[in-house]
Coordinates of C-alpha atoms in Angstrom, one line a residue:
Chain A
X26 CA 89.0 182.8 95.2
X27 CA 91.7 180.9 93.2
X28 CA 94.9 180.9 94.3
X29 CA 97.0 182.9 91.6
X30 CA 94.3 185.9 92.8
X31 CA 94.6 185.6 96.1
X32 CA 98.5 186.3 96.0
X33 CA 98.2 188.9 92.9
X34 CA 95.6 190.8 94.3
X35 CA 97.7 191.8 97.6
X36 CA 101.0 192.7 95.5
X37 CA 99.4 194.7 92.8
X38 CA 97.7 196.9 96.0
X39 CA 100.6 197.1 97.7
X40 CA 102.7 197.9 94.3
X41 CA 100.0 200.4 94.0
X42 CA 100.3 202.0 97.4
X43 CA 104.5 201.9 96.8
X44 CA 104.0 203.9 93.3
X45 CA 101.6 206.6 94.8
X46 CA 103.7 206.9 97.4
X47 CA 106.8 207.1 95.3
X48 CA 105.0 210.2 93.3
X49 CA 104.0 212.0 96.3
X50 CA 107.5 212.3 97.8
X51 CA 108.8 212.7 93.9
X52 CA 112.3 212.1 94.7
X53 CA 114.4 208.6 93.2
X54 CA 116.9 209.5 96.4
X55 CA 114.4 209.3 99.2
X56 CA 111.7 206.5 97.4
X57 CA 112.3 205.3 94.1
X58 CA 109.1 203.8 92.3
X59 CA 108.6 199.6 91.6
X60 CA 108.9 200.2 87.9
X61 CA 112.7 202.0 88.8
X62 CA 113.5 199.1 91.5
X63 CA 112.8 196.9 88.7
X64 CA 114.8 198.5 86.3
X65 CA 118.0 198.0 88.2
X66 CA 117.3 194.8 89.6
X67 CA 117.1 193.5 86.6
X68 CA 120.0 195.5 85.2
X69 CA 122.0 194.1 88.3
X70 CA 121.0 190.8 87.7
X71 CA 122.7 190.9 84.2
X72 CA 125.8 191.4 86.3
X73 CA 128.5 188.6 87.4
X74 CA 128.8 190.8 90.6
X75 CA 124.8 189.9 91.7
X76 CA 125.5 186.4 91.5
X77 CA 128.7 186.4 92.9
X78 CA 127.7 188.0 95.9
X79 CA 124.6 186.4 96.2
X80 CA 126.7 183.2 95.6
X81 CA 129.0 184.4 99.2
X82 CA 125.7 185.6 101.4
X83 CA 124.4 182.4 100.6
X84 CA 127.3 180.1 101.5
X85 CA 127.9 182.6 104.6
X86 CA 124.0 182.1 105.9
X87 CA 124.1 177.9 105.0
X88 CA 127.2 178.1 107.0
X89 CA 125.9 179.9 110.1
X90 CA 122.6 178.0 109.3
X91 CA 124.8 174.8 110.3
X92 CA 127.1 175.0 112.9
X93 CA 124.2 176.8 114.6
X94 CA 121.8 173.9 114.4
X95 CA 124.4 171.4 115.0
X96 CA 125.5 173.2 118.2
X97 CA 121.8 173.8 118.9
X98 CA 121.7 170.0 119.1
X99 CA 124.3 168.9 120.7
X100 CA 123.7 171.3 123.7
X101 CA 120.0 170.7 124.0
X102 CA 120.7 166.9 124.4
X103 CA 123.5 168.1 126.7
X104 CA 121.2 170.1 129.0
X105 CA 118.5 167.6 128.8
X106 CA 120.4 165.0 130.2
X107 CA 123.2 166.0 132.1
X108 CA 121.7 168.3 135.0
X109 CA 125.0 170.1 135.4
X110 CA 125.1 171.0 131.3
X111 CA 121.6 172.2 132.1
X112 CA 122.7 174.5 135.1
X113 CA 126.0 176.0 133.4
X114 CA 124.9 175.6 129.4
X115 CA 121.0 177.2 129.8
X116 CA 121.6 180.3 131.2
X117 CA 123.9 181.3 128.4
X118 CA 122.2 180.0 126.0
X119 CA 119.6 182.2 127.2
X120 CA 121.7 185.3 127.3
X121 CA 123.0 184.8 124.1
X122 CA 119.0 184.5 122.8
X123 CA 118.1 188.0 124.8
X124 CA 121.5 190.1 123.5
X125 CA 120.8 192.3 120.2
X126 CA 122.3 191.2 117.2
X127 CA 124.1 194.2 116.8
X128 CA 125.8 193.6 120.1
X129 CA 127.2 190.3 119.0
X130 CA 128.2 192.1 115.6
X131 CA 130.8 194.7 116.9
X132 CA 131.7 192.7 119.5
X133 CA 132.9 189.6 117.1
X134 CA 133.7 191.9 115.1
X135 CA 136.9 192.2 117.3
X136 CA 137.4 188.5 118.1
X137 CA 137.2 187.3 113.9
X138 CA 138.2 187.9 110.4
X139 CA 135.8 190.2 108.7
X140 CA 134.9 187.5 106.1
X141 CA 133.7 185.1 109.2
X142 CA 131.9 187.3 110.8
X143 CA 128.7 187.0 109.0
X144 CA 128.8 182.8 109.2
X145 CA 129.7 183.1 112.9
X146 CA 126.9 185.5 113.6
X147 CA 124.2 183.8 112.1
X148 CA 125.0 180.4 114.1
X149 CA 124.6 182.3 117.0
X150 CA 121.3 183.2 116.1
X151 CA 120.0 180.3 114.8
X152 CA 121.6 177.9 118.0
X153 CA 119.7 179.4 120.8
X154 CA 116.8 178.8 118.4
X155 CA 117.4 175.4 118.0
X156 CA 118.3 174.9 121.2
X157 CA 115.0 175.5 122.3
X158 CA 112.6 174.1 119.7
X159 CA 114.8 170.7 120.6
X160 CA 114.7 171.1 124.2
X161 CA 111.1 171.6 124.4
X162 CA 110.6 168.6 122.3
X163 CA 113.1 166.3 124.8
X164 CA 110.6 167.5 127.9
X165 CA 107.8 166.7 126.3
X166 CA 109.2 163.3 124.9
X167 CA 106.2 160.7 125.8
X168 CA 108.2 158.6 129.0
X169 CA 105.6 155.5 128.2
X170 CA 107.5 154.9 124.5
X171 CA 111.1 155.7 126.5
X172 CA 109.9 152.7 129.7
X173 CA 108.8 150.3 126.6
X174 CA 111.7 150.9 125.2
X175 CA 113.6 150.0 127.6
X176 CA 111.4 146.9 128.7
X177 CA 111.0 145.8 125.0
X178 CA 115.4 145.7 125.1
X179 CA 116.0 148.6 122.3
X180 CA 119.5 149.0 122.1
X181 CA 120.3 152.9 122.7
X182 CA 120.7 153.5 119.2
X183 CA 117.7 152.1 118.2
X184 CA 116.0 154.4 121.0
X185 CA 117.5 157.1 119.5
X186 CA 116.3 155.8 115.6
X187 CA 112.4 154.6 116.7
X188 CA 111.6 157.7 119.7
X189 CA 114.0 160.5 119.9
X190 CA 114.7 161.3 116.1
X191 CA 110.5 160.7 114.6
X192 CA 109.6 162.6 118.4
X193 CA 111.9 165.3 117.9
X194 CA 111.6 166.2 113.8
X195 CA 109.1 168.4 114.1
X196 CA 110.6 170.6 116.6
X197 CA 113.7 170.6 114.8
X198 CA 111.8 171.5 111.2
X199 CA 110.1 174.1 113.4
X200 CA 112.7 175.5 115.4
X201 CA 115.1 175.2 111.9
X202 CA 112.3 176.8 109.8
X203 CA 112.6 180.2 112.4
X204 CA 116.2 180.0 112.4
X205 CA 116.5 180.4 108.8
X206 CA 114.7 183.3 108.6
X207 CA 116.9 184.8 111.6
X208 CA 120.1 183.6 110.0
X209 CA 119.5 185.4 107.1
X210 CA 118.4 188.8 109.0
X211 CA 121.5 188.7 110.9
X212 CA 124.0 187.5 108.5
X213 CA 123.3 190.1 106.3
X214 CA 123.0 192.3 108.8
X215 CA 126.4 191.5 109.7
X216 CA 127.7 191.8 106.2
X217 CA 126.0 195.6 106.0
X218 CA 128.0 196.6 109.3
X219 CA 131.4 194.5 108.1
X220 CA 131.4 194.0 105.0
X221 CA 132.9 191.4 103.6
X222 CA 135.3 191.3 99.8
X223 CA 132.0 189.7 98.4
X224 CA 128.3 189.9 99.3
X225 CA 125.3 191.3 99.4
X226 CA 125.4 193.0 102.4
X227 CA 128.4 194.8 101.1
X228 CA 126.8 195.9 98.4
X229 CA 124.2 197.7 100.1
X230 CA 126.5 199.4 102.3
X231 CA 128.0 200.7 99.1
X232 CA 124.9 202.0 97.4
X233 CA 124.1 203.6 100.8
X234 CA 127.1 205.3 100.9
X235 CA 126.8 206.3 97.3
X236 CA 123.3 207.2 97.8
X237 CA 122.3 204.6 95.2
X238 CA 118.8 204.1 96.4
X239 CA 117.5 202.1 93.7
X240 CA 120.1 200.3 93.7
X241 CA 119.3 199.8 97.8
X242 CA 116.0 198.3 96.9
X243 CA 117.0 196.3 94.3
X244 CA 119.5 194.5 96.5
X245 CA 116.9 194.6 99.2
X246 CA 114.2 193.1 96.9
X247 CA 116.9 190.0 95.9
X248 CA 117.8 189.2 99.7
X249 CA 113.6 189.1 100.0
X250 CA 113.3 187.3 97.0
X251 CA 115.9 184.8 97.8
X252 CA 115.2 184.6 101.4
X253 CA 111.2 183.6 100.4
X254 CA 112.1 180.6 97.9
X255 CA 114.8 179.0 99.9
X256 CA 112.3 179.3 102.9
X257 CA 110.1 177.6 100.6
X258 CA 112.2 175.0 99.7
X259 CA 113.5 174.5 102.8
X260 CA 109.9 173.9 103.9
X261 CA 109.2 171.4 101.8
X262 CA 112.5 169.5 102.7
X263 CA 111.6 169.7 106.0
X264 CA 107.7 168.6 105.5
X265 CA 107.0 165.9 108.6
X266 CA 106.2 163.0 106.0
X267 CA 104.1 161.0 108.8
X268 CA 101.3 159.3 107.0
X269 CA 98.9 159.4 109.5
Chain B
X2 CA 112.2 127.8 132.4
X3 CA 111.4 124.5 134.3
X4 CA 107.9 123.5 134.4
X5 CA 107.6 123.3 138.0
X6 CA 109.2 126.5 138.6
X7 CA 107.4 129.1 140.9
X8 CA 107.5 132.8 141.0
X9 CA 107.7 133.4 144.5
X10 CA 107.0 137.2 146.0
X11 CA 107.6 137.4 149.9
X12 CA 106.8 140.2 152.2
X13 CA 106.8 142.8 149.7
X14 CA 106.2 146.5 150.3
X15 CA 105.9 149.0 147.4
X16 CA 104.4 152.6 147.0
X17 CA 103.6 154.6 144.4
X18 CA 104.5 158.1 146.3
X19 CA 102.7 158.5 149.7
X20 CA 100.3 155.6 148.6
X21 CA 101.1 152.3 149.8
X22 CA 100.0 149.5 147.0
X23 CA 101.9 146.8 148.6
X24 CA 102.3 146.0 152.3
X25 CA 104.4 143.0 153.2
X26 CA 102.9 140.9 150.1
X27 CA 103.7 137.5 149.8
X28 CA 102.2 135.3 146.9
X29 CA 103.1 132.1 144.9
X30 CA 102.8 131.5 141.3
X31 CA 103.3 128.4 139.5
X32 CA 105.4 129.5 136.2
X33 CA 103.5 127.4 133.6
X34 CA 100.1 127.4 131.7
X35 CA 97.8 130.7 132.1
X36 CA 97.4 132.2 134.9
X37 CA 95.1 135.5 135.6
X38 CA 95.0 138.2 137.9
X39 CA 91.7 139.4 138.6
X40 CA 90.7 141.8 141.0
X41 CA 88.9 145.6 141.3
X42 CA 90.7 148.4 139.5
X43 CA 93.4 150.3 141.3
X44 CA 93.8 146.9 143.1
X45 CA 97.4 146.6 142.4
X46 CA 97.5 143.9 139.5
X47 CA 99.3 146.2 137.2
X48 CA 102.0 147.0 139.7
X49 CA 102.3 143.3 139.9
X50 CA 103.0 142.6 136.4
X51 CA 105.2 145.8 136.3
X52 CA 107.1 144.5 139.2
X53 CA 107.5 141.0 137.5
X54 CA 109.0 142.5 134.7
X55 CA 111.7 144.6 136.6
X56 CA 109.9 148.2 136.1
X57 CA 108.4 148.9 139.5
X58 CA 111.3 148.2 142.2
X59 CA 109.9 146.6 145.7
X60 CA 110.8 148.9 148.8
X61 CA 111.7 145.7 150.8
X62 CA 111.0 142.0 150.0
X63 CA 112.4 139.4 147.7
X64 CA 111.2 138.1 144.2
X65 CA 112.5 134.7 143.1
X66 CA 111.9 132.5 139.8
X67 CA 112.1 135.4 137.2
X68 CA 113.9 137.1 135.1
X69 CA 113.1 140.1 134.0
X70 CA 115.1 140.5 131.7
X71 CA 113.5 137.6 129.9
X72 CA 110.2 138.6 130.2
X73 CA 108.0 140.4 128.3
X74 CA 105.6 142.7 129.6
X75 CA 102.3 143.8 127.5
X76 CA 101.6 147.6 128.9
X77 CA 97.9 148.1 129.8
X78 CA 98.0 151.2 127.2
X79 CA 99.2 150.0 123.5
X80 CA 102.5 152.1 123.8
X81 CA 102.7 151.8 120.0
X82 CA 105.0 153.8 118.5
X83 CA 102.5 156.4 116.0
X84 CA 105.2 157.0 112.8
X85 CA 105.6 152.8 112.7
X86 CA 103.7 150.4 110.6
X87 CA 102.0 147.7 111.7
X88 CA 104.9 145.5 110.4
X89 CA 107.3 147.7 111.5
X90 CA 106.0 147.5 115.1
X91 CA 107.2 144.2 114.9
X92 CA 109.9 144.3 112.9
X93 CA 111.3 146.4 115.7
X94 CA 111.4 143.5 118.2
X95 CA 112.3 141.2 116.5
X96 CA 116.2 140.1 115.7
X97 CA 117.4 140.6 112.4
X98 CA 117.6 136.8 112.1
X99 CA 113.8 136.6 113.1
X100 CA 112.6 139.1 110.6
X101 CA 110.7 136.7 108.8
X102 CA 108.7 136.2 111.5
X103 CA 106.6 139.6 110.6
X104 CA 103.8 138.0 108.7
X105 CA 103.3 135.5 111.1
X106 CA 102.4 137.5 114.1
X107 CA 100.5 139.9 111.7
X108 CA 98.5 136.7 111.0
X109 CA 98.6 135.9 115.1
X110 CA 97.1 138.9 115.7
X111 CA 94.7 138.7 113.0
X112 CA 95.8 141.6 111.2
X113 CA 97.8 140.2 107.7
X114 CA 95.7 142.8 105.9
X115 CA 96.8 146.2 107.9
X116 CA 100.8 145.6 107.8
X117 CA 101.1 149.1 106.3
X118 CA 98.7 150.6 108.3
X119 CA 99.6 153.1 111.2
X120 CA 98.2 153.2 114.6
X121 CA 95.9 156.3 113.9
X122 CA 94.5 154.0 111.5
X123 CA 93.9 151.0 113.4
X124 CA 91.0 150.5 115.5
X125 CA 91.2 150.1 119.7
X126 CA 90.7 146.3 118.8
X127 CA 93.3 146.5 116.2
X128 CA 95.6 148.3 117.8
X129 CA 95.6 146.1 121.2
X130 CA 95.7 143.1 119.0
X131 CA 98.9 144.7 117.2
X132 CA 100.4 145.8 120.7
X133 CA 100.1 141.5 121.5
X134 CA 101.5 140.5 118.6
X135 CA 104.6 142.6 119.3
X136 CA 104.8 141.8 122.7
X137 CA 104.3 137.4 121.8
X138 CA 106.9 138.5 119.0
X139 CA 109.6 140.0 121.5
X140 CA 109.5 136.6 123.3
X141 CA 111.4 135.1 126.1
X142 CA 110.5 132.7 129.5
X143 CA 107.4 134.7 131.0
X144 CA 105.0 136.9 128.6
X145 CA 103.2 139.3 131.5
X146 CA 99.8 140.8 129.9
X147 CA 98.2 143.6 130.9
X148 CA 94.6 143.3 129.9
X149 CA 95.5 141.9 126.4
X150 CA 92.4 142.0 125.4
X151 CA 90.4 145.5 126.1
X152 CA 88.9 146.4 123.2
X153 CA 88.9 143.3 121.6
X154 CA 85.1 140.9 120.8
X155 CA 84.9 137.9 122.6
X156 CA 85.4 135.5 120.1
X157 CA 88.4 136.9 118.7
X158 CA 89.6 137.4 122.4
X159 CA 89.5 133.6 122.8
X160 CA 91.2 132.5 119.3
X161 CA 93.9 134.8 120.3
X162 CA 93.5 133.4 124.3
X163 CA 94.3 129.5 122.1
X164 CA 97.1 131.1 120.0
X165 CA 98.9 132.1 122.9
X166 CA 98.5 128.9 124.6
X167 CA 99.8 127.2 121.9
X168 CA 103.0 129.0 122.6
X169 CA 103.2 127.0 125.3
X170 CA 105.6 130.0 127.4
X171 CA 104.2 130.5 130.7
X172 CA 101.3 133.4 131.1
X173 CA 100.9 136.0 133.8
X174 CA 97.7 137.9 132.4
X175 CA 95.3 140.6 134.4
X176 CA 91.7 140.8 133.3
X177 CA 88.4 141.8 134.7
X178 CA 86.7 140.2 131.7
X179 CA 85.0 136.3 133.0
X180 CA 85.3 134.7 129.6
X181 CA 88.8 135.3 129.9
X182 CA 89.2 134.4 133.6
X183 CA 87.2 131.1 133.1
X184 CA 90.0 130.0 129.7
X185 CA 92.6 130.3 131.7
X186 CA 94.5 127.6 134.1
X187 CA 94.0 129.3 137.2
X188 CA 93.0 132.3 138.6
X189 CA 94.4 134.2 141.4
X190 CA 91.7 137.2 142.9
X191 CA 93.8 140.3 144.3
X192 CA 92.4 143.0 146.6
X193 CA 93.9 145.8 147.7
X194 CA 95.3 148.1 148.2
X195 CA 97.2 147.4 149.8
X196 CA 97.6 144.0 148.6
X197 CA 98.7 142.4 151.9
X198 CA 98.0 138.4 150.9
X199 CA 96.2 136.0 149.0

């Protein structure tokens, strides 16, 4: 089957089963159809307001996405090579993965501005994330590159340039690659339950309230949208380029 | 290092966990030429070269006439690095006054035509030969060699066997393979373990 099929096939069934189901319930309020969704998405993304917000979740999520990953690194060199990082840093990090998002929302919630909260959520997701996908790939580091290494005189730099980084960039991609998707998740999540001035979280809290369900899928169907092509393209940033 | 110079191991003990490989070993060496170690597998020639080059550290004992820190040590597995070119394997050994070495130990090793290659794409042969050249490349007063030449036909084994004579830095090399044994200046027949003398 050619490719365009195999992916048009799928969402026209799937649009299919959303319509019927739209009609059978027969209330905009409870379900709204694809063709209505699609009517005020595109109607919304006429607006400066879409774009505007879209233009704050994003810079909120790239945030989190960073200081998270950076953290995420620094820590799981930490606990891989300093047994007493690994015996005080782990276990939190570790608590911090098993604690529901929400937790973490109403709980920063108190401790930060309203407009960081989203950013400073998100890192937290994504670092434990990190965190692991790196830590995993320090254990299983091949120690016969490390001894040459060391017996062929590489400077610790060039250790770090030759083994650890070309070792370690697939676990990062990986571990990066899942974190997006989480940082996302939760910093809109974040933005629904404190919502910011600006953002798209906000703005389905407010057709929520305002029972605006259309406009609740169509705000919906831009964080999926979005959400897909940067994972995409983030992807394909990522790709390990290894020749062989 | 002086020509007459001697590597000298005396009473040596080493284990590798609970399994003794060397007890009380003593052995002489004369640093110059090629020497080889030859002896059944397991018999405690790699731990030899490994201790020569400062990776395997002797319980009790004393080793005089080497540096290890000017040696270099060929690893009986290639220990290439697999997201590095052929030339870059080199490249990465050398100093960045010596980079215009590359194409000469490519040559050495007989592999001008495969600078861009990876290891994945490099046969066993190939990739020992490449894992030589790096190692001649890095240099210094005593070039260890860990079976250099598994892998590798016998005719090609003993141009490369004259290449690194010509050199002319002193040899330590383990082999089981007789064409090998018979080029070389002398050959010294371990068995153990425990190595206990020779």
């Amino acid at each position: 089957m050619k490719r365009p099929l195999k992916i048009l096939i799928p969402l026209a069934f799937w649009l299919l089963v959303w319509t019927l189901a739209s009609w059978a319930v027969g209330r905009d309020l409870l379900l709204p159809g694809p063709v209505r969704v699609g009517e005020r998405f595109l109607a919304l993304a006429g607006t400066a307001d879409l774009w505007l917000s879209v233009g704050a979740t994003l810079g909120r999520v790239f945030l989190g996405l960073f200081w998270g990953a950076l953290a995420g690194t620094a820590l799981a060199f930490a606990t891989h090579f300093s047994p007493w990082a690994d015996r005080l840093i782990s276990p939190a990090v570790r608590v911090v993965r098993a604690t529901p998002v929400v937790s973490f929302i109403l709980l920063v919630y108190l401790w930060v501005p309203r407009e960081a909260i989203p950013w400073v959520i998100a890192g937290l997701m994504v670092l434990p994330v990190v965190w692991g996908a790196l830590s995993a790939g320090l254990g299983n580091l091949d120690g016969k590159l490390l001894e040459m290494a060391r017996a062929y005189r590489f400077s610790r730099i060039k250790t770090l340039r030759l083994i650890y980084l070309p070792a370690l960039r697939p676990h990062f991609s990986a571990g990066l690659l899942t974190a997006f998707g989480l940082a996302w998740k939760s910093g809109v999540a974040a933005e629904v339950i404190c919502p910011p001035v600006r953002a798209v979280g906000s703005r389905i809290q407010q057709a929520r309230l305002g029972l605006e369900t259309p406009d609740l899928f169509a705000w919906t169907l831009t964080i999926v949208v979005l959400s897909l092509t940067l994972e995409g393209l983030l992807r394909r940033g990522l790709e390990w380029r290894r020749k062989v | 290092m002086e020509a007459e110079s001697v590597i000298k191991l005396r009473d040596i003990t080493f284990r590798y966990g609970e399994k003794l490989v060397m007890d009380r070993f003593s052995l002489e060496i004369p640093a110059r030429g090629l020497t080889a170690l030859s002896g059944p597998s397991g018999c405690g020639k790699t731990t030899l070269l490994r201790m020569l080059a400062g990776l395997a550290e002797p319980e009790s004992g004393t080793l005089t006439g080497v540096d290890p820190a000017r040696t270099a040590l060929l690893f009986q597995e290639d220990r290439l690095l697999p997201w590095r070119t052929a030339r870059e394997q080199i490249a990465d050994v050398l100093p960045r006054s010596r980079r215009g070495e590359v194409e000469r130990w490519l040559a050495f090793a007989e592999l001008t035509g495969e600078g861009e290659a990876y290891p994945a794409g490099l046969s066993g042969g190939m990739a020992r030969r490449l894992a030589l050249a790096r190692c001649a490349a890095l240099g210094g007063e005593l070039l260890l060699l860990d079976e250099p030449f598994a892998g590798v036909d016998r005719t090609r084994a003993q141009r490369l066997l004259d290449r690194l004579r010509g050199l002319e830095v002193p040899i330590i090399l383990a082999t089981h393979q007789p064409q090998v044994l018979a080029a070389c200046d002398r050959a010294i027949g371990l068995d153990g373990p425990p190595l206990e003398r020779v």
